[in-house]
């Protein structure tokens, strides 16, 4: 299990996020009204960055859990461990967030095992409680606690689904890749690259995204474009940077990779 805890940041440490609508206000309202939030959108479109940005704006701790097939409810709530010859209870990230306040963010929640959603349900209605059967505790979430989850419905709808009974416990926000101008600004802001090369990367991604769902399982994400721009700024030549940051992460199929290279060559002229 991957858990990242960030303490309350100062204003200068707020992660950059390019606002595209009313997402900041909706998040702040959900936090103030003690409502759970579901973020839907493709991989690498900015969901995780947005949550980090909002936690910093609100000045609250952020507990980020990257969900996977082996993630269990106990990984989130805690377990008894042997320390120094004694058996002691150790809180998981969800329990720590409920005890002290803060945002618990479960990234790609549908990847976790089914018992995870059972644990989340009491926290997503008006009770806002977390029962800990192993310790006999019944924790009441404080006003400063918020549960945020995300998933990619476009990719996972054929493999795993978030049950309607779970989805309807959350407010929901849909994310997508930024428009070309906004995405260009993000890449320039994140890496310091010039507009011409940033624009070229965005054009490449736009063309590749038209192929996603047909030849590719995933689209070229904004995250991958930032990686490519970072390599270019470090002096890596364009073909190598694009190959390492975009082509290779998207596919292992030789024919598909060859097709991507041809499409990129046409865009570059």
PDB file of N, CA and C in Angstrom, residues 62-133:
ATOM      1  N   UNK A  62      -3.262  15.858   4.201  1.00  0.00           N
ATOM      2  CA  UNK A  62      -3.756  15.033   3.105  1.00  0.00           C
ATOM      3  C   UNK A  62      -3.173  13.633   3.223  1.00  0.00           C
ATOM      4  N   UNK A  63      -4.038  12.639   3.301  1.00  0.00           N
ATOM      5  CA  UNK A  63      -3.636  11.230   3.337  1.00  0.00           C
ATOM      6  C   UNK A  63      -4.004  10.627   1.987  1.00  0.00           C
ATOM      7  N   UNK A  64      -3.004  10.342   1.171  1.00  0.00           N
ATOM      8  CA  UNK A  64      -3.245   9.801  -0.163  1.00  0.00           C
ATOM      9  C   UNK A  64      -2.922   8.313  -0.188  1.00  0.00           C
ATOM     10  N   UNK A  65      -3.886   7.513  -0.619  1.00  0.00           N
ATOM     11  CA  UNK A  65      -3.708   6.069  -0.721  1.00  0.00           C
ATOM     12  C   UNK A  65      -3.888   5.662  -2.176  1.00  0.00           C
ATOM     13  N   UNK A  66      -2.872   5.055  -2.767  1.00  0.00           N
ATOM     14  CA  UNK A  66      -2.972   4.531  -4.131  1.00  0.00           C
ATOM     15  C   UNK A  66      -3.529   3.108  -4.056  1.00  0.00           C
ATOM     16  N   UNK A  67      -4.754   2.934  -4.489  1.00  0.00           N
ATOM     17  CA  UNK A  67      -5.429   1.649  -4.329  1.00  0.00           C
ATOM     18  C   UNK A  67      -4.923   0.623  -5.356  1.00  0.00           C
ATOM     19  N   UNK A  68      -4.989  -0.644  -4.964  1.00  0.00           N
ATOM     20  CA  UNK A  68      -4.555  -1.736  -5.824  1.00  0.00           C
ATOM     21  C   UNK A  68      -5.316  -2.999  -5.443  1.00  0.00           C
ATOM     22  N   UNK A  69      -5.094  -4.075  -6.202  1.00  0.00           N
ATOM     23  CA  UNK A  69      -5.873  -5.302  -6.030  1.00  0.00           C
ATOM     24  C   UNK A  69      -5.761  -5.910  -4.644  1.00  0.00           C
ATOM     25  N   UNK A  70      -4.645  -5.713  -3.978  1.00  0.00           N
ATOM     26  CA  UNK A  70      -4.425  -6.341  -2.677  1.00  0.00           C
ATOM     27  C   UNK A  70      -4.777  -5.422  -1.511  1.00  0.00           C
ATOM     28  N   UNK A  71      -5.248  -4.221  -1.788  1.00  0.00           N
ATOM     29  CA  UNK A  71      -5.590  -3.299  -0.712  1.00  0.00           C
ATOM     30  C   UNK A  71      -6.846  -3.773   0.005  1.00  0.00           C
ATOM     31  N   UNK A  72      -6.750  -3.942   1.318  1.00  0.00           N
ATOM     32  CA  UNK A  72      -7.873  -4.417   2.115  1.00  0.00           C
ATOM     33  C   UNK A  72      -8.380  -3.323   3.044  1.00  0.00           C
ATOM     34  N   UNK A  73      -9.523  -3.587   3.655  1.00  0.00           N
ATOM     35  CA  UNK A  73     -10.063  -2.647   4.632  1.00  0.00           C
ATOM     36  C   UNK A  73      -9.099  -2.449   5.783  1.00  0.00           C
ATOM     37  N   UNK A  74      -8.422  -3.514   6.194  1.00  0.00           N
ATOM     38  CA  UNK A  74      -7.466  -3.416   7.302  1.00  0.00           C
ATOM     39  C   UNK A  74      -6.305  -2.499   6.964  1.00  0.00           C
ATOM     40  N   UNK A  75      -5.918  -2.438   5.693  1.00  0.00           N
ATOM     41  CA  UNK A  75      -4.854  -1.517   5.289  1.00  0.00           C
ATOM     42  C   UNK A  75      -5.264  -0.069   5.519  1.00  0.00           C
ATOM     43  N   UNK A  76      -6.536   0.211   5.422  1.00  0.00           N
ATOM     44  CA  UNK A  76      -7.030   1.562   5.628  1.00  0.00           C
ATOM     45  C   UNK A  76      -7.327   1.868   7.087  1.00  0.00           C
ATOM     46  N   UNK A  77      -7.900   0.890   7.793  1.00  0.00           N
ATOM     47  CA  UNK A  77      -8.336   1.158   9.164  1.00  0.00           C
ATOM     48  C   UNK A  77      -7.237   0.916  10.188  1.00  0.00           C
ATOM     49  N   UNK A  78      -6.415  -0.121   9.982  1.00  0.00           N
ATOM     50  CA  UNK A  78      -5.338  -0.426  10.926  1.00  0.00           C
ATOM     51  C   UNK A  78      -5.339  -1.888  11.313  1.00  0.00           C
ATOM     52  N   UNK A  79      -4.341  -2.264  12.093  1.00  0.00           N
ATOM     53  CA  UNK A  79      -4.221  -3.658  12.516  1.00  0.00           C
ATOM     54  C   UNK A  79      -3.348  -3.736  13.760  1.00  0.00           C
ATOM     55  N   UNK A  80      -3.420  -4.865  14.433  1.00  0.00           N
ATOM     56  CA  UNK A  80      -2.542  -5.129  15.567  1.00  0.00           C
ATOM     57  C   UNK A  80      -1.189  -5.609  15.061  1.00  0.00           C
ATOM     58  N   UNK A  81      -0.123  -5.031  15.609  1.00  0.00           N
ATOM     59  CA  UNK A  81       1.236  -5.411  15.260  1.00  0.00           C
ATOM     60  C   UNK A  81       2.027  -5.689  16.535  1.00  0.00           C
ATOM     61  N   UNK A  82       3.037  -6.505  16.402  1.00  0.00           N
ATOM     62  CA  UNK A  82       3.902  -6.809  17.540  1.00  0.00           C
ATOM     63  C   UNK A  82       5.080  -5.851  17.530  1.00  0.00           C
ATOM     64  N   UNK A  83       5.211  -5.071  18.601  1.00  0.00           N
ATOM     65  CA  UNK A  83       6.312  -4.122  18.737  1.00  0.00           C
ATOM     66  C   UNK A  83       6.912  -4.261  20.130  1.00  0.00           C
ATOM     67  N   UNK A  84       8.215  -4.556  20.149  1.00  0.00           N
ATOM     68  CA  UNK A  84       8.900  -4.679  21.432  1.00  0.00           C
ATOM     69  C   UNK A  84       8.317  -5.766  22.313  1.00  0.00           C
ATOM     70  N   UNK A  85       7.851  -6.830  21.704  1.00  0.00           N
ATOM     71  CA  UNK A  85       7.288  -7.924  22.474  1.00  0.00           C
ATOM     72  C   UNK A  85       5.848  -7.712  22.894  1.00  0.00           C
ATOM     73  N   UNK A  86       5.257  -6.580  22.519  1.00  0.00           N
ATOM     74  CA  UNK A  86       3.872  -6.298  22.871  1.00  0.00           C
ATOM     75  C   UNK A  86       3.025  -6.167  21.602  1.00  0.00           C
ATOM     76  N   UNK A  87       1.765  -6.496  21.752  1.00  0.00           N
ATOM     77  CA  UNK A  87       0.827  -6.350  20.644  1.00  0.00           C
ATOM     78  C   UNK A  87       0.138  -4.992  20.770  1.00  0.00           C
ATOM     79  N   UNK A  88       0.318  -4.169  19.759  1.00  0.00           N
ATOM     80  CA  UNK A  88      -0.242  -2.815  19.801  1.00  0.00           C
ATOM     81  C   UNK A  88      -1.061  -2.565  18.545  1.00  0.00           C
ATOM     82  N   UNK A  89      -2.065  -1.721  18.679  1.00  0.00           N
ATOM     83  CA  UNK A  89      -2.893  -1.330  17.549  1.00  0.00           C
ATOM     84  C   UNK A  89      -2.239  -0.156  16.828  1.00  0.00           C
ATOM     85  N   UNK A  90      -2.169  -0.254  15.497  1.00  0.00           N
ATOM     86  CA  UNK A  90      -1.600   0.816  14.673  1.00  0.00           C
ATOM     87  C   UNK A  90      -2.666   1.287  13.690  1.00  0.00           C
ATOM     88  N   UNK A  91      -3.019   2.554  13.783  1.00  0.00           N
ATOM     89  CA  UNK A  91      -4.036   3.116  12.881  1.00  0.00           C
ATOM     90  C   UNK A  91      -3.564   3.098  11.436  1.00  0.00           C
ATOM     91  N   UNK A  92      -4.494   2.826  10.532  1.00  0.00           N
ATOM     92  CA  UNK A  92      -4.249   3.004   9.111  1.00  0.00           C
ATOM     93  C   UNK A  92      -4.518   4.447   8.716  1.00  0.00           C
ATOM     94  N   UNK A  93      -4.267   4.815   7.462  1.00  0.00           N
ATOM     95  CA  UNK A  93      -4.411   6.218   7.030  1.00  0.00           C
ATOM     96  C   UNK A  93      -5.837   6.742   7.143  1.00  0.00           C
ATOM     97  N   UNK A  94      -6.821   5.903   6.860  1.00  0.00           N
ATOM     98  CA  UNK A  94      -8.205   6.361   6.978  1.00  0.00           C
ATOM     99  C   UNK A  94      -8.548   6.661   8.432  1.00  0.00           C
ATOM    100  N   UNK A  95      -8.129   5.792   9.326  1.00  0.00           N
ATOM    101  CA  UNK A  95      -8.402   5.995  10.749  1.00  0.00           C
ATOM    102  C   UNK A  95      -7.694   7.232  11.276  1.00  0.00           C
ATOM    103  N   UNK A  96      -6.452   7.460  10.847  1.00  0.00           N
ATOM    104  CA  UNK A  96      -5.727   8.646  11.297  1.00  0.00           C
ATOM    105  C   UNK A  96      -6.442   9.912  10.847  1.00  0.00           C
ATOM    106  N   UNK A  97      -6.946   9.898   9.611  1.00  0.00           N
ATOM    107  CA  UNK A  97      -7.653  11.066   9.106  1.00  0.00           C
ATOM    108  C   UNK A  97      -8.953  11.299   9.875  1.00  0.00           C
ATOM    109  N   UNK A  98      -9.652  10.226  10.228  1.00  0.00           N
ATOM    110  CA  UNK A  98     -10.899  10.363  10.969  1.00  0.00           C
ATOM    111  C   UNK A  98     -10.632  10.834  12.396  1.00  0.00           C
ATOM    112  N   UNK A  99      -9.567  10.350  12.996  1.00  0.00           N
ATOM    113  CA  UNK A  99      -9.262  10.745  14.382  1.00  0.00           C
ATOM    114  C   UNK A  99      -8.889  12.225  14.486  1.00  0.00           C
ATOM    115  N   UNK A 100      -8.090  12.691  13.560  1.00  0.00           N
ATOM    116  CA  UNK A 100      -7.485  14.019  13.706  1.00  0.00           C
ATOM    117  C   UNK A 100      -8.012  15.054  12.724  1.00  0.00           C
ATOM    118  N   UNK A 101      -8.749  14.628  11.711  1.00  0.00           N
ATOM    119  CA  UNK A 101      -9.193  15.545  10.674  1.00  0.00           C
ATOM    120  C   UNK A 101      -8.221  15.573   9.511  1.00  0.00           C
ATOM    121  N   UNK A 102      -8.708  15.967   8.366  1.00  0.00           N
ATOM    122  CA  UNK A 102      -7.894  15.997   7.165  1.00  0.00           C
ATOM    123  C   UNK A 102      -8.630  15.316   6.026  1.00  0.00           C
ATOM    124  N   UNK A 103      -8.015  15.324   4.861  1.00  0.00           N
ATOM    125  CA  UNK A 103      -8.601  14.721   3.667  1.00  0.00           C
ATOM    126  C   UNK A 103      -7.966  13.358   3.446  1.00  0.00           C
ATOM    127  N   UNK A 104      -8.789  12.327   3.357  1.00  0.00           N
ATOM    128  CA  UNK A 104      -8.304  11.002   2.974  1.00  0.00           C
ATOM    129  C   UNK A 104      -8.694  10.789   1.520  1.00  0.00           C
ATOM    130  N   UNK A 105      -7.687  10.635   0.671  1.00  0.00           N
ATOM    131  CA  UNK A 105      -7.908  10.520  -0.773  1.00  0.00           C
ATOM    132  C   UNK A 105      -7.540   9.121  -1.240  1.00  0.00           C
ATOM    133  N   UNK A 106      -8.528   8.390  -1.740  1.00  0.00           N
ATOM    134  CA  UNK A 106      -8.316   7.039  -2.250  1.00  0.00           C
ATOM    135  C   UNK A 106      -8.285   7.103  -3.774  1.00  0.00           C
ATOM    136  N   UNK A 107      -7.089   7.015  -4.320  1.00  0.00           N
ATOM    137  CA  UNK A 107      -6.883   7.131  -5.756  1.00  0.00           C
ATOM    138  C   UNK A 107      -7.176   5.802  -6.438  1.00  0.00           C
ATOM    139  N   UNK A 108      -8.006   5.827  -7.490  1.00  0.00           N
ATOM    140  CA  UNK A 108      -8.433   4.624  -8.215  1.00  0.00           C
ATOM    141  C   UNK A 108      -9.052   3.609  -7.253  1.00  0.00           C
ATOM    142  N   UNK A 109     -10.110   4.040  -6.588  1.00  0.00           N
ATOM    143  CA  UNK A 109     -10.721   3.256  -5.514  1.00  0.00           C
ATOM    144  C   UNK A 109     -11.254   1.904  -6.000  1.00  0.00           C
ATOM    145  N   UNK A 110     -11.659   1.796  -7.260  1.00  0.00           N
ATOM    146  CA  UNK A 110     -12.222   0.530  -7.734  1.00  0.00           C
ATOM    147  C   UNK A 110     -11.172  -0.565  -7.839  1.00  0.00           C
ATOM    148  N   UNK A 111      -9.887  -0.192  -7.750  1.00  0.00           N
ATOM    149  CA  UNK A 111      -8.839  -1.205  -7.775  1.00  0.00           C
ATOM    150  C   UNK A 111      -8.756  -1.967  -6.461  1.00  0.00           C
ATOM    151  N   UNK A 112      -9.279  -1.393  -5.375  1.00  0.00           N
ATOM    152  CA  UNK A 112      -9.203  -2.029  -4.062  1.00  0.00           C
ATOM    153  C   UNK A 112     -10.187  -3.186  -3.969  1.00  0.00           C
ATOM    154  N   UNK A 113      -9.990  -4.037  -2.963  1.00  0.00           N
ATOM    155  CA  UNK A 113     -10.883  -5.158  -2.749  1.00  0.00           C
ATOM    156  C   UNK A 113     -12.250  -4.668  -2.288  1.00  0.00           C
ATOM    157  N   UNK A 114     -13.262  -5.517  -2.452  1.00  0.00           N
ATOM    158  CA  UNK A 114     -14.647  -5.119  -2.208  1.00  0.00           C
ATOM    159  C   UNK A 114     -14.907  -4.730  -0.757  1.00  0.00           C
ATOM    160  N   UNK A 115     -14.147  -5.296   0.189  1.00  0.00           N
ATOM    161  CA  UNK A 115     -14.419  -4.981   1.592  1.00  0.00           C
ATOM    162  C   UNK A 115     -14.076  -3.528   1.931  1.00  0.00           C
ATOM    163  N   UNK A 116     -13.322  -2.856   1.057  1.00  0.00           N
ATOM    164  CA  UNK A 116     -12.977  -1.457   1.295  1.00  0.00           C
ATOM    165  C   UNK A 116     -14.218  -0.575   1.227  1.00  0.00           C
ATOM    166  N   UNK A 117     -15.074  -0.803   0.217  1.00  0.00           N
ATOM    167  CA  UNK A 117     -16.258   0.042   0.085  1.00  0.00           C
ATOM    168  C   UNK A 117     -17.213  -0.145   1.263  1.00  0.00           C
ATOM    169  N   UNK A 118     -17.237  -1.340   1.841  1.00  0.00           N
ATOM    170  CA  UNK A 118     -18.087  -1.585   3.010  1.00  0.00           C
ATOM    171  C   UNK A 118     -17.659  -0.686   4.164  1.00  0.00           C
ATOM    172  N   UNK A 119     -16.351  -0.518   4.343  1.00  0.00           N
ATOM    173  CA  UNK A 119     -15.830   0.340   5.405  1.00  0.00           C
ATOM    174  C   UNK A 119     -16.163   1.802   5.140  1.00  0.00           C
ATOM    175  N   UNK A 120     -16.190   2.187   3.866  1.00  0.00           N
ATOM    176  CA  UNK A 120     -16.411   3.592   3.524  1.00  0.00           C
ATOM    177  C   UNK A 120     -17.856   4.033   3.702  1.00  0.00           C
ATOM    178  N   UNK A 121     -18.795   3.133   3.540  1.00  0.00           N
ATOM    179  CA  UNK A 121     -20.205   3.518   3.533  1.00  0.00           C
ATOM    180  C   UNK A 121     -20.643   4.311   4.765  1.00  0.00           C
ATOM    181  N   UNK A 122     -20.298   3.904   5.999  1.00  0.00           N
ATOM    182  CA  UNK A 122     -20.749   4.684   7.162  1.00  0.00           C
ATOM    183  C   UNK A 122     -20.159   6.093   7.222  1.00  0.00           C
ATOM    184  N   UNK A 123     -19.074   6.314   6.489  1.00  0.00           N
ATOM    185  CA  UNK A 123     -18.463   7.643   6.471  1.00  0.00           C
ATOM    186  C   UNK A 123     -19.076   8.551   5.411  1.00  0.00           C
ATOM    187  N   UNK A 124     -19.892   7.979   4.537  1.00  0.00           N
ATOM    188  CA  UNK A 124     -20.406   8.739   3.397  1.00  0.00           C
ATOM    189  C   UNK A 124     -21.886   9.084   3.524  1.00  0.00           C
ATOM    190  N   UNK A 125     -22.444   8.903   4.708  1.00  0.00           N
ATOM    191  CA  UNK A 125     -23.806   9.361   4.934  1.00  0.00           C
ATOM    192  C   UNK A 125     -23.820  10.278   6.153  1.00  0.00           C
ATOM    193  N   UNK A 126     -24.995  10.594   6.666  1.00  0.00           N
ATOM    194  CA  UNK A 126     -25.074  11.572   7.743  1.00  0.00           C
ATOM    195  C   UNK A 126     -24.470  11.093   9.062  1.00  0.00           C
ATOM    196  N   UNK A 127     -24.179   9.795   9.161  1.00  0.00           N
ATOM    197  CA  UNK A 127     -23.558   9.301  10.400  1.00  0.00           C
ATOM    198  C   UNK A 127     -22.111   9.744  10.513  1.00  0.00           C
ATOM    199  N   UNK A 128     -21.364   9.664   9.411  1.00  0.00           N
ATOM    200  CA  UNK A 128     -19.931  10.011   9.389  1.00  0.00           C
ATOM    201  C   UNK A 128     -19.179   9.305  10.524  1.00  0.00           C
ATOM    202  N   UNK A 129     -19.333   7.989  10.540  1.00  0.00           N
ATOM    203  CA  UNK A 129     -18.683   7.190  11.579  1.00  0.00           C
ATOM    204  C   UNK A 129     -17.772   6.154  10.953  1.00  0.00           C
ATOM    205  N   UNK A 130     -16.795   5.700  11.743  1.00  0.00           N
ATOM    206  CA  UNK A 130     -15.904   4.632  11.327  1.00  0.00           C
ATOM    207  C   UNK A 130     -15.862   3.579  12.437  1.00  0.00           C
ATOM    208  N   UNK A 131     -16.571   2.469  12.279  1.00  0.00           N
ATOM    209  CA  UNK A 131     -16.513   1.402  13.281  1.00  0.00           C
ATOM    210  C   UNK A 131     -15.200   0.630  13.159  1.00  0.00           C
ATOM    211  N   UNK A 132     -14.525   0.444  14.278  1.00  0.00           N
ATOM    212  CA  UNK A 132     -13.311  -0.374  14.328  1.00  0.00           C
ATOM    213  C   UNK A 132     -13.633  -1.621  15.141  1.00  0.00           C
ATOM    214  N   UNK A 133     -14.030  -2.675  14.447  1.00  0.00           N
ATOM    215  CA  UNK A 133     -14.468  -3.887  15.125  1.00  0.00           C
ATOM    216  C   UNK A 133     -13.375  -4.493  15.992  1.00  0.00           C
TER     217      UNK A 133
END
